[in-house]
Short mmCIF file of C-alpha atoms and ligand atoms in Angstrom, two decimals:
data_model
loop_
_atom_site.label_atom_id
_atom_site.label_comp_id
_atom_site.label_asym_id
_atom_site.label_seq_id
_atom_site.Cartn_x
_atom_site.Cartn_y
_atom_site.Cartn_z
CA MET A 1 7.57 -11.86 -15.39
CA VAL A 2 3.15 -11.01 -16.09
CA ALA A 3 1.99 -9.43 -19.14
CA PHE A 4 -1.71 -7.31 -18.90
CA HIS A 5 -4.85 -7.65 -20.74
CA SER A 6 -8.17 -6.24 -21.17
CA THR A 7 -11.19 -8.11 -19.88
CA ARG A 8 -12.50 -7.68 -23.41
CA GLY A 9 -9.76 -9.35 -25.44
CA GLY A 10 -7.27 -6.36 -26.06
CA GLY A 11 -3.35 -6.18 -24.90
CA PRO A 12 -0.53 -7.27 -23.97
CA ALA A 13 -0.39 -3.56 -21.96
CA GLY A 14 3.36 -3.71 -19.77
CA LEU A 15 3.04 -1.81 -16.18
CA GLU A 16 3.52 1.41 -16.52
CA ALA A 17 0.85 1.67 -19.49
CA VAL A 18 -1.14 0.00 -16.90
CA LEU A 19 -0.91 2.23 -14.97
CA GLN A 20 -1.11 5.50 -16.44
CA THR A 21 -4.50 4.74 -17.94
CA GLY A 22 -8.01 4.10 -16.09
CA THR A 23 -9.93 1.15 -18.76
CA ALA A 24 -8.64 -1.03 -21.56
CA PRO A 25 -8.69 1.03 -25.27
CA ASP A 26 -10.81 -1.56 -26.43
CA GLY A 27 -13.95 -0.12 -22.88
CA GLY A 28 -12.62 -3.21 -20.89
CA LEU A 29 -10.58 -3.42 -17.29
CA TYR A 30 -6.83 -4.47 -17.27
CA VAL A 31 -6.24 -8.74 -15.48
CA PRO A 32 -2.84 -9.41 -15.05
CA GLU A 33 -3.09 -12.39 -17.88
CA ARG A 34 -2.46 -14.55 -15.07
CA LEU A 35 -2.12 -14.81 -11.15
CA ALA A 36 1.28 -15.60 -9.58
CA ALA A 37 0.43 -18.22 -7.16
CA PHE A 38 2.73 -19.37 -4.14
CA GLU A 39 2.95 -21.88 -1.51
CA ARG A 40 1.17 -20.71 1.76
CA GLU A 41 5.03 -20.71 2.98
CA GLU A 42 7.12 -18.68 1.00
CA LEU A 43 4.14 -15.83 2.09
CA ALA A 44 4.05 -16.94 5.78
CA ASP A 45 7.16 -15.92 6.68
CA SER A 46 6.72 -12.04 5.38
CA ALA A 47 7.31 -9.90 8.77
CA THR A 48 5.36 -6.60 7.78
CA PRO A 49 2.75 -6.24 5.03
CA ALA A 50 5.12 -4.51 3.83
CA GLU A 51 7.59 -7.08 3.26
CA LEU A 52 4.31 -9.64 2.10
CA ALA A 53 2.75 -6.88 -0.38
CA GLU A 54 6.57 -7.01 -2.07
CA ARG A 55 6.50 -10.76 -2.62
CA MET A 56 3.13 -11.12 -3.99
CA LEU A 57 3.58 -8.65 -6.41
CA ALA A 58 6.91 -8.57 -7.19
CA PRO A 59 6.86 -11.19 -10.35
CA TYR A 60 3.70 -8.37 -11.94
CA PHE A 61 6.72 -5.60 -11.48
CA ALA A 62 9.26 -8.62 -12.81
CA GLY A 63 11.47 -6.72 -16.75
CA SER A 64 9.11 -3.80 -15.37
CA SER A 65 10.91 0.17 -14.61
CA LEU A 66 9.36 0.37 -11.65
CA ALA A 67 10.85 -3.62 -10.52
CA GLY A 68 13.68 -2.30 -8.02
CA ALA A 69 11.84 0.55 -6.64
CA LEU A 70 8.90 -2.41 -5.17
CA PRO A 71 9.78 -2.90 -1.87
CA ASP A 72 9.76 0.75 -1.60
CA ILE A 73 6.55 1.02 -2.91
CA CYS A 74 4.81 -0.92 -0.89
CA ARG A 75 6.86 0.41 2.52
CA ASN A 76 5.37 3.49 1.25
CA ALA A 77 1.72 2.47 1.10
CA PHE A 78 1.60 -0.16 4.23
CA ASP A 79 4.03 2.04 6.28
CA TYR A 80 1.13 2.44 9.00
CA PRO A 81 -0.51 -0.24 11.12
CA LEU A 82 -2.53 -2.95 10.55
CA PRO A 83 -4.11 -4.47 13.45
CA LEU A 84 -6.76 -7.21 13.54
CA ALA A 85 -8.90 -6.59 16.64
CA ASP A 86 -11.46 -9.71 17.48
CA LEU A 87 -15.22 -9.19 18.24
CA SER A 88 -17.41 -11.67 20.52
CA PRO A 89 -17.42 -14.42 19.27
CA ALA A 90 -20.27 -15.90 17.23
CA GLY A 91 -22.87 -19.39 19.13
CA ASN A 92 -20.93 -21.73 17.23
CA GLY A 93 -17.44 -21.48 18.64
CA ALA A 94 -16.39 -18.90 15.10
CA CYS A 95 -13.78 -16.80 16.02
CA LEU A 96 -14.77 -13.51 14.63
CA ARG A 97 -11.91 -10.67 13.50
CA LEU A 98 -11.94 -6.68 12.23
CA LEU A 99 -9.31 -6.60 9.95
CA GLU A 100 -9.00 -2.55 10.67
CA LEU A 101 -8.68 -0.69 7.27
CA PHE A 102 -8.51 2.52 8.72
CA HIS A 103 -5.45 3.71 9.86
CA GLY A 104 -3.72 6.15 7.20
CA PRO A 105 -4.29 9.75 6.40
CA THR A 106 -7.31 9.33 5.59
CA ALA A 107 -8.76 6.70 7.85
CA ALA A 108 -9.95 4.53 5.30
CA PHE A 109 -8.78 1.23 3.30
CA LYS A 110 -9.33 3.08 0.37
CA ASP A 111 -5.08 5.10 1.88
CA TYR A 112 -3.63 1.18 0.62
CA GLY A 113 -4.83 1.69 -3.52
CA ALA A 114 -4.02 5.84 -3.80
CA ARG A 115 -0.36 6.06 -2.34
CA PHE A 116 0.57 2.69 -4.18
CA LEU A 117 -0.87 3.75 -6.56
CA ALA A 118 1.03 6.97 -5.90
CA ALA A 119 4.19 6.19 -5.49
CA CYS A 120 4.58 4.05 -8.49
CA LEU A 121 2.98 6.82 -10.73
CA GLU A 122 5.64 9.64 -9.10
CA ARG A 123 8.65 6.74 -10.07
CA ILE A 124 7.47 6.10 -14.06
CA LEU A 125 7.67 10.29 -14.14
CA ALA A 126 10.71 10.59 -12.26
CA GLU A 127 12.43 7.99 -15.70
CA GLU A 128 11.49 10.56 -18.28
CA PRO A 129 13.07 13.44 -19.83
CA ALA A 130 12.94 16.84 -17.09
CA SER A 131 11.16 18.48 -20.16
CA SER A 132 8.26 15.98 -20.17
CA PRO A 133 4.93 17.25 -19.56
CA VAL A 134 3.69 17.04 -15.70
CA LEU A 135 0.36 14.12 -15.63
CA THR A 136 -3.09 16.42 -14.30
CA ILE A 137 -4.98 12.66 -12.38
CA LEU A 138 -8.86 14.03 -12.98
CA VAL A 139 -10.70 12.75 -10.12
CA ALA A 140 -15.01 12.63 -9.43
CA THR A 141 -15.64 11.87 -5.59
CA SER A 142 -18.89 11.97 -3.45
CA GLY A 143 -16.29 11.59 -0.78
CA ASP A 144 -13.57 9.10 0.69
CA THR A 145 -12.13 8.27 -3.28
CA GLY A 146 -11.31 11.92 -3.49
CA ALA A 147 -10.02 12.61 0.11
CA ALA A 148 -7.43 9.46 -0.42
CA VAL A 149 -5.92 10.18 -4.09
CA ALA A 150 -5.61 14.17 -2.83
CA SER A 151 -3.71 12.89 0.08
CA ALA A 152 -2.02 10.52 -1.56
CA PHE A 153 -1.12 12.65 -4.64
CA SER A 154 -0.16 15.32 -2.63
CA GLY A 155 3.33 16.84 -2.54
CA ARG A 156 4.29 14.39 -5.16
CA GLU A 157 6.44 15.15 -7.99
CA LYS A 158 4.88 16.54 -11.29
CA ILE A 159 1.40 15.42 -10.68
CA ARG A 160 -0.87 17.37 -10.24
CA VAL A 161 -4.81 16.67 -8.80
CA VAL A 162 -8.48 18.15 -9.69
CA VAL A 163 -10.70 16.61 -7.55
CA LEU A 164 -14.84 17.14 -8.35
CA PHE A 165 -17.20 17.40 -5.28
CA PRO A 166 -20.60 18.28 -5.50
CA LYS A 167 -21.09 21.85 -3.58
CA GLY A 168 -23.37 21.24 -0.75
CA ARG A 169 -23.87 17.53 -0.65
CA ILE A 170 -20.92 16.29 0.59
CA SER A 171 -20.07 16.86 5.01
CA PRO A 172 -18.70 19.78 6.13
CA ARG A 173 -15.44 16.97 7.17
CA GLN A 174 -15.55 15.74 3.79
CA GLU A 175 -15.09 19.14 2.66
CA HIS A 176 -12.45 20.29 4.53
CA HIS A 177 -10.48 16.91 3.61
CA LEU A 178 -10.30 17.41 0.39
CA GLY A 179 -9.05 20.52 0.11
CA CYS A 180 -6.05 20.70 2.94
CA TRP A 181 -3.38 19.58 1.13
CA ASP A 182 0.25 20.85 -0.42
CA ASP A 183 -0.25 23.27 -3.99
CA ASN A 184 -0.71 20.75 -6.13
CA VAL A 185 -3.85 19.38 -5.18
CA GLN A 186 -6.44 21.91 -6.21
CA ALA A 187 -10.66 20.76 -5.02
CA LEU A 188 -14.00 21.54 -6.84
CA ALA A 189 -17.29 22.39 -5.84
CA VAL A 190 -19.43 21.81 -8.43
CA HIS A 191 -22.66 23.09 -8.70
CA GLY A 192 -24.28 19.74 -9.42
CA VAL A 193 -25.20 16.25 -8.10
CA PHE A 194 -22.07 13.78 -7.68
CA ASP A 195 -23.46 11.88 -11.19
CA ASP A 196 -22.69 15.83 -12.90
CA CYS A 197 -19.11 15.65 -11.43
CA GLN A 198 -18.71 12.25 -12.88
CA ARG A 199 -19.96 13.39 -16.29
CA LEU A 200 -17.39 16.08 -15.97
CA ALA A 201 -15.11 14.28 -15.61
CA LYS A 202 -15.67 11.85 -18.35
CA GLN A 203 -16.30 14.66 -20.86
CA ALA A 204 -12.86 16.12 -20.13
CA PHE A 205 -10.88 12.07 -20.44
CA ALA A 206 -13.53 12.53 -23.66
CA ASP A 207 -12.00 15.53 -25.21
CA ALA A 208 -9.67 15.19 -27.88
CA ARG A 209 -8.58 18.67 -28.26
CA LEU A 210 -8.01 18.60 -24.65
CA ARG A 211 -5.87 16.39 -24.17
CA LYS A 212 -3.54 17.01 -26.66
CA ARG A 213 -2.75 20.19 -24.93
CA VAL A 214 -2.78 18.21 -20.62
CA ARG A 215 -2.41 15.33 -19.67
CA LEU A 216 -4.37 13.50 -18.17
CA GLY A 217 -4.93 10.33 -15.87
CA SER A 218 -7.14 9.46 -13.85
CA ALA A 219 -7.16 6.93 -10.15
CA ASN A 220 -10.88 5.77 -9.58
CA SER A 221 -10.27 2.35 -8.27
CA ILE A 222 -10.50 0.66 -11.33
CA ASN A 223 -6.77 1.43 -11.52
CA LEU A 224 -5.06 -2.06 -11.61
CA GLY A 225 -2.52 -0.68 -9.19
CA ARG A 226 -4.78 0.30 -7.09
CA LEU A 227 -6.77 -2.79 -7.30
CA LEU A 228 -2.81 -5.09 -6.18
CA PRO A 229 -1.42 -3.89 -3.00
CA GLN A 230 -5.17 -4.49 -1.62
CA SER A 231 -4.68 -8.29 -2.24
CA ALA A 232 -1.72 -7.64 -0.13
CA TYR A 233 -3.93 -7.20 3.24
CA HIS A 234 -6.15 -9.51 3.15
CA ALA A 235 -3.55 -12.04 2.44
CA TRP A 236 -2.20 -10.06 6.21
CA ALA A 237 -4.56 -11.20 7.54
CA ALA A 238 -5.23 -14.98 6.19
CA LEU A 239 -2.02 -15.74 7.25
CA LYS A 240 -2.69 -14.59 10.96
CA SER A 241 -4.60 -17.64 11.76
CA PRO A 242 -2.61 -21.19 10.94
CA GLU A 243 -5.61 -22.50 9.55
CA GLY A 244 -5.82 -19.66 6.53
CA THR A 245 -9.09 -17.93 7.21
CA HIS A 246 -13.11 -16.93 5.96
CA PHE A 247 -13.63 -13.47 4.96
CA VAL A 248 -16.26 -10.79 4.58
CA VAL A 249 -15.82 -8.08 2.43
CA PRO A 250 -17.96 -4.62 3.19
CA THR A 251 -18.18 -4.25 -1.60
CA GLY A 252 -19.49 -1.49 -3.62
CA ASN A 253 -17.96 -1.75 -7.06
CA LEU A 254 -15.96 -4.85 -6.15
CA GLY A 255 -12.44 -3.71 -6.15
CA ASN A 256 -12.38 -5.38 -2.50
CA GLY A 257 -13.65 -8.35 -3.08
CA VAL A 258 -11.78 -8.74 -6.84
CA ALA A 259 -8.67 -8.21 -4.67
CA CYS A 260 -9.62 -10.56 -1.42
CA LEU A 261 -10.81 -13.61 -5.04
CA TRP A 262 -7.01 -12.66 -5.61
CA ALA A 263 -5.55 -12.81 -2.39
CA ARG A 264 -7.17 -16.16 -2.39
CA GLU A 265 -5.20 -17.81 -6.08
CA MET A 266 -2.19 -16.37 -5.25
CA GLY A 267 -2.42 -18.65 -2.07
CA ALA A 268 -2.86 -16.39 0.82
CA GLY A 269 -4.74 -19.88 2.66
CA ILE A 270 -8.48 -17.92 2.44
CA GLY A 271 -11.46 -19.68 2.52
CA ARG A 272 -14.52 -19.22 1.79
CA ILE A 273 -15.74 -14.98 0.44
CA LEU A 274 -19.20 -13.62 2.02
CA LEU A 275 -19.53 -10.14 -0.12
CA THR A 276 -21.64 -7.92 1.90
CA THR A 277 -23.30 -5.06 0.00
CA ASN A 278 -26.03 -2.67 1.34
CA ALA A 279 -29.69 -2.69 0.00
CA ASN A 280 -27.91 -1.96 -3.63
CA ARG A 281 -28.24 -5.57 -4.54
CA THR A 282 -27.11 -6.12 -7.55
CA ILE A 283 -24.45 -9.27 -7.16
CA GLY A 284 -26.87 -10.77 -4.53
CA ASP A 285 -29.35 -11.14 -7.49
CA TYR A 286 -26.80 -11.59 -10.66
CA LEU A 287 -25.82 -14.93 -8.01
CA SER A 288 -29.13 -16.28 -7.76
CA SER A 289 -30.70 -15.66 -10.90
CA GLY A 290 -27.67 -16.13 -12.97
CA GLU A 291 -28.48 -13.02 -14.89
CA TYR A 292 -26.52 -9.53 -14.85
CA ARG A 293 -29.02 -6.46 -14.08
CA GLY A 294 -26.72 -3.83 -13.45
CA ARG A 295 -29.08 -0.29 -12.16
CA GLU A 296 -29.20 2.59 -11.02
CA SER A 297 -27.86 3.33 -7.32
CA ILE A 298 -29.87 3.54 -3.83
CA GLY A 299 -29.26 6.25 -1.12
CA THR A 300 -28.19 3.65 2.03
CA LEU A 301 -26.39 5.29 5.42
CA ALA A 302 -23.31 2.83 3.83
CA ASN A 303 -22.19 5.38 1.26
CA ALA A 304 -19.10 4.51 -0.20
CA MET A 305 -20.81 1.27 -1.48
CA ASP A 306 -23.90 2.72 -2.86
CA VAL A 307 -23.23 1.62 -6.23
CA GLY A 308 -25.68 -0.60 -9.21
CA ASP A 309 -23.73 -1.51 -11.39
CA PRO A 310 -20.15 -2.46 -9.85
CA SER A 311 -17.51 -1.76 -12.56
CA ASN A 312 -15.51 -4.43 -11.18
CA MET A 313 -18.21 -6.99 -12.27
CA GLU A 314 -16.32 -7.30 -15.03
CA ARG A 315 -13.32 -8.91 -13.82
CA LEU A 316 -15.22 -11.16 -11.70
CA ARG A 317 -17.05 -12.13 -14.15
CA HIS A 318 -13.74 -12.77 -16.55
CA GLN A 319 -11.79 -14.37 -14.35
CA PHE A 320 -14.67 -17.64 -14.34
CA ASP A 321 -14.84 -16.96 -17.78
CA GLY A 322 -18.40 -15.07 -17.31
CA ASP A 323 -19.53 -18.84 -16.20
CA VAL A 324 -22.09 -18.03 -12.69
CA ASP A 325 -22.18 -20.75 -11.65
CA ARG A 326 -18.20 -20.65 -11.10
CA ILE A 327 -18.85 -17.33 -9.17
CA ARG A 328 -21.57 -18.85 -7.33
CA ALA A 329 -18.62 -21.23 -6.43
CA ALA A 330 -16.17 -18.90 -4.87
CA VAL A 331 -17.84 -16.09 -3.49
CA SER A 332 -21.11 -16.03 -2.12
CA ALA A 333 -23.12 -12.39 -1.34
CA ALA A 334 -26.00 -11.04 0.95
CA SER A 335 -27.34 -7.79 1.26
CA VAL A 336 -27.56 -5.19 3.82
CA ASP A 337 -30.26 -3.27 4.11
CA ASP A 338 -30.11 0.00 6.99
CA GLY A 339 -32.48 -0.90 9.24
CA ARG A 340 -30.30 -4.32 10.13
CA ILE A 341 -27.01 -1.23 9.52
CA ARG A 342 -28.63 0.41 12.30
CA ARG A 343 -29.17 -2.37 14.81
CA ARG A 344 -25.93 -3.63 14.09
CA ILE A 345 -23.48 -0.78 14.33
CA ARG A 346 -25.94 -0.53 18.70
CA ARG A 347 -26.30 -3.98 19.36
CA GLU A 348 -21.77 -4.65 18.81
CA TYR A 349 -21.44 -1.49 21.17
CA SER A 350 -23.63 -2.53 23.17
CA ASP A 351 -22.60 -6.05 23.08
CA SER A 352 -18.63 -5.25 23.47
CA ASP A 353 -18.30 -2.10 23.58
CA ALA A 354 -17.06 -2.40 19.86
CA VAL A 355 -18.00 1.05 17.72
CA LEU A 356 -18.10 0.12 14.21
CA CYS A 357 -18.40 1.88 10.57
CA PRO A 358 -22.18 1.33 8.31
CA HIS A 359 -20.29 -0.29 6.03
CA THR A 360 -18.27 -2.28 8.33
CA ALA A 361 -21.63 -2.81 10.41
CA ALA A 362 -23.53 -4.21 6.69
CA GLY A 363 -20.12 -6.99 7.14
CA VAL A 364 -19.88 -7.87 10.54
CA ASP A 365 -24.03 -8.50 10.68
CA ALA A 366 -24.08 -10.81 7.26
CA CYS A 367 -21.37 -12.14 9.25
CA ARG A 368 -23.56 -12.93 12.19
CA GLY A 369 -26.59 -13.93 10.41
CA LEU A 370 -24.52 -16.16 8.21
CA LEU A 371 -23.22 -17.77 11.25
CA ALA A 372 -26.63 -17.97 12.94
CA ASP A 373 -27.31 -20.53 10.22
CA ALA A 374 -26.95 -24.06 11.24
CA GLY A 375 -24.50 -25.77 9.94
CA ALA A 376 -22.28 -23.28 9.16
CA SER A 377 -18.89 -23.21 8.86
CA ALA A 378 -17.53 -21.81 13.06
CA GLY A 379 -13.42 -21.84 12.07
CA ASP A 380 -11.83 -18.05 11.27
CA TRP A 381 -13.98 -15.35 9.84
CA VAL A 382 -12.51 -12.02 9.36
CA ILE A 383 -14.11 -8.61 8.21
CA ALA A 384 -12.62 -6.20 6.22
CA ALA A 385 -12.84 -2.67 8.71
CA THR A 386 -12.48 -0.24 5.20
CA ALA A 387 -13.67 3.41 7.80
CA HIS A 388 -13.19 4.48 10.52
CA PRO A 389 -16.42 5.57 12.65
CA ALA A 390 -15.23 8.74 13.41
CA LYS A 391 -15.73 9.21 9.60
CA PHE A 392 -19.40 9.25 9.47
CA GLU A 393 -20.22 9.89 13.37
CA THR A 394 -23.80 11.59 11.96
CA VAL A 395 -25.16 8.01 11.63
CA VAL A 396 -22.90 6.52 14.07
CA GLU A 397 -22.96 8.71 17.41
CA PRO A 398 -27.06 8.79 17.50
CA LEU A 399 -26.88 4.98 17.41
CA ILE A 400 -24.58 4.57 20.12
CA GLY A 401 -25.49 8.11 22.63
CA THR A 402 -21.82 9.24 22.63
CA THR A 403 -19.53 11.04 20.42
CA VAL A 404 -17.12 9.02 18.74
CA ALA A 405 -13.15 10.65 18.88
CA PRO A 406 -11.53 10.88 15.55
CA PRO A 407 -7.98 9.24 15.14
CA PRO A 408 -5.16 11.24 15.73
CA GLN A 409 -4.75 11.85 11.88
CA LEU A 410 -8.01 13.08 11.23
CA GLU A 411 -7.76 15.91 13.60
CA GLU A 412 -4.79 17.11 12.92
CA LEU A 413 -6.18 17.32 8.78
CA LEU A 414 -8.65 19.54 10.83
CA SER A 415 -6.31 22.03 12.30
CA ARG A 416 -5.52 22.93 8.90
CA HIS A 417 -6.51 25.69 6.77
CA SER A 418 -8.73 24.18 3.72
CA SER A 419 -9.92 25.82 0.60
CA HIS A 420 -11.79 25.11 -3.26
CA GLU A 421 -13.22 27.24 -5.58
CA GLU A 422 -17.00 27.15 -7.09
CA ILE A 423 -17.92 25.76 -11.14
CA PRO A 424 -20.03 25.91 -12.95
CA PRO A 425 -20.41 21.76 -13.58
CA ASP A 426 -19.12 22.82 -17.72
CA LEU A 427 -15.90 21.94 -19.32
CA ALA A 428 -15.48 25.82 -20.01
CA ALA A 429 -15.30 26.26 -16.17
CA LEU A 430 -13.61 23.13 -15.44
CA THR A 431 -10.75 23.15 -18.14
CA PRO A 432 -8.16 26.60 -16.37
CA PHE A 433 -7.40 24.27 -13.68
CA LEU A 434 -6.87 21.65 -15.28
CA GLY A 435 -3.51 23.19 -16.25
C1 PLP B 501 -14.82 2.74 -1.32
C2 PLP B 501 -15.63 2.29 0.30
C3 PLP B 501 -16.22 0.72 -0.08
C4 PLP B 501 -16.44 0.24 -0.91
O1 PLP B 501 -14.96 -0.71 -2.04
P1 PLP B 501 -15.20 -0.82 -3.47
O2 PLP B 501 -13.42 -1.54 -3.35
O3 PLP B 501 -15.31 -0.13 -3.53
O4 PLP B 501 -15.68 -2.16 -3.02
C5 PLP B 501 -16.61 0.20 1.02
N1 PLP B 501 -16.57 1.08 2.63
C6 PLP B 501 -16.11 1.94 2.55
C7 PLP B 501 -15.93 3.00 3.35
C8 PLP B 501 -15.45 2.94 0.95
O5 PLP B 501 -14.88 3.90 1.14
#
């Protein structure tokens, strides 16, 4: 049985409590007190990603009220295809493959974590007396996160979701995807920018009187319930290669980056890990200078990675006791600007008909750049493909000169009725929607 503690020393805390909160009471992030270690053989014969997730996560669930439900929870979160697709090999003979994480209901990798967390919370609430209050999940989004969370919690018992998004600042398709769910999901267009949405959510969480009346929960990417299942898909890809594989992880808040690192620590057979950012260079600058400097984010084509101060950096540093030399030995980082993202999308399409979303393109470009260097390790490289290119059609289509058909699950969402309300950016306007 594994307990959890905060990166800032607080704890221990049990799994149920950890899944229901974002940050720990001392302001840190929850981490397992130790990572479970497996022999590769113990994991390698898992028949499905769901079964692998169940094996890898069992130590963290042992002794909790969710232990018996873990197989069902994993099946719920991993119930769609997780294919590996070949890219053209690199000049040095290295084999490149995409791990397609975008076959879920909202066509981005965040579906995995959101669905896993939703399945956990629904079961925790079901154990409570019938009179216990409904949980209201409040989430601010600039796009992908909100849709994945809305989809994952839609129709679940005893849970409501309120999604805040900046009015007129997300694409019409994204807006549609936030408002097309069951009655327990309310989308709110806030008059303001994304920062106003985030400030509003923070104000609500900090308001003691409100929190006495309304049971508020969060589902943002620092929640451990989103991170843990993400380790399983990295491991799944590594176990498909007899010798294991190196990984390229396009990253913003470092959620996928930490999940990949944990999969390696747990024994999945992952070699090098190359974290790829867009022009927001905080991680790379930290690794080269040894001094961490969070900053304002800048807008790029890979906008789901527009993060200047990655929240999971605290988990990465904690894992290596803040020793930057040990972090450098564990991961490397590359930054890919918009010009390179554009060129990479064009190039992969003209070379091999591969259509990449801007985030995935950053990863592929970093990988090919690394392998072009003399002495780079050949072998197997897997690049996490974080979203379906049709979600970023306004970027991708002009570059490749053709349309990208949305996958069936997105088509289906677009055919549904979608609605939202509008509010000014103040707490008094938000409160009535929180229940
Ligand atoms: C959220 C997101 C990312 C970044 O993921 P992190 O876990 O924050 O590193 C990358 N690509 C897409 C498409 C995303 O939605």
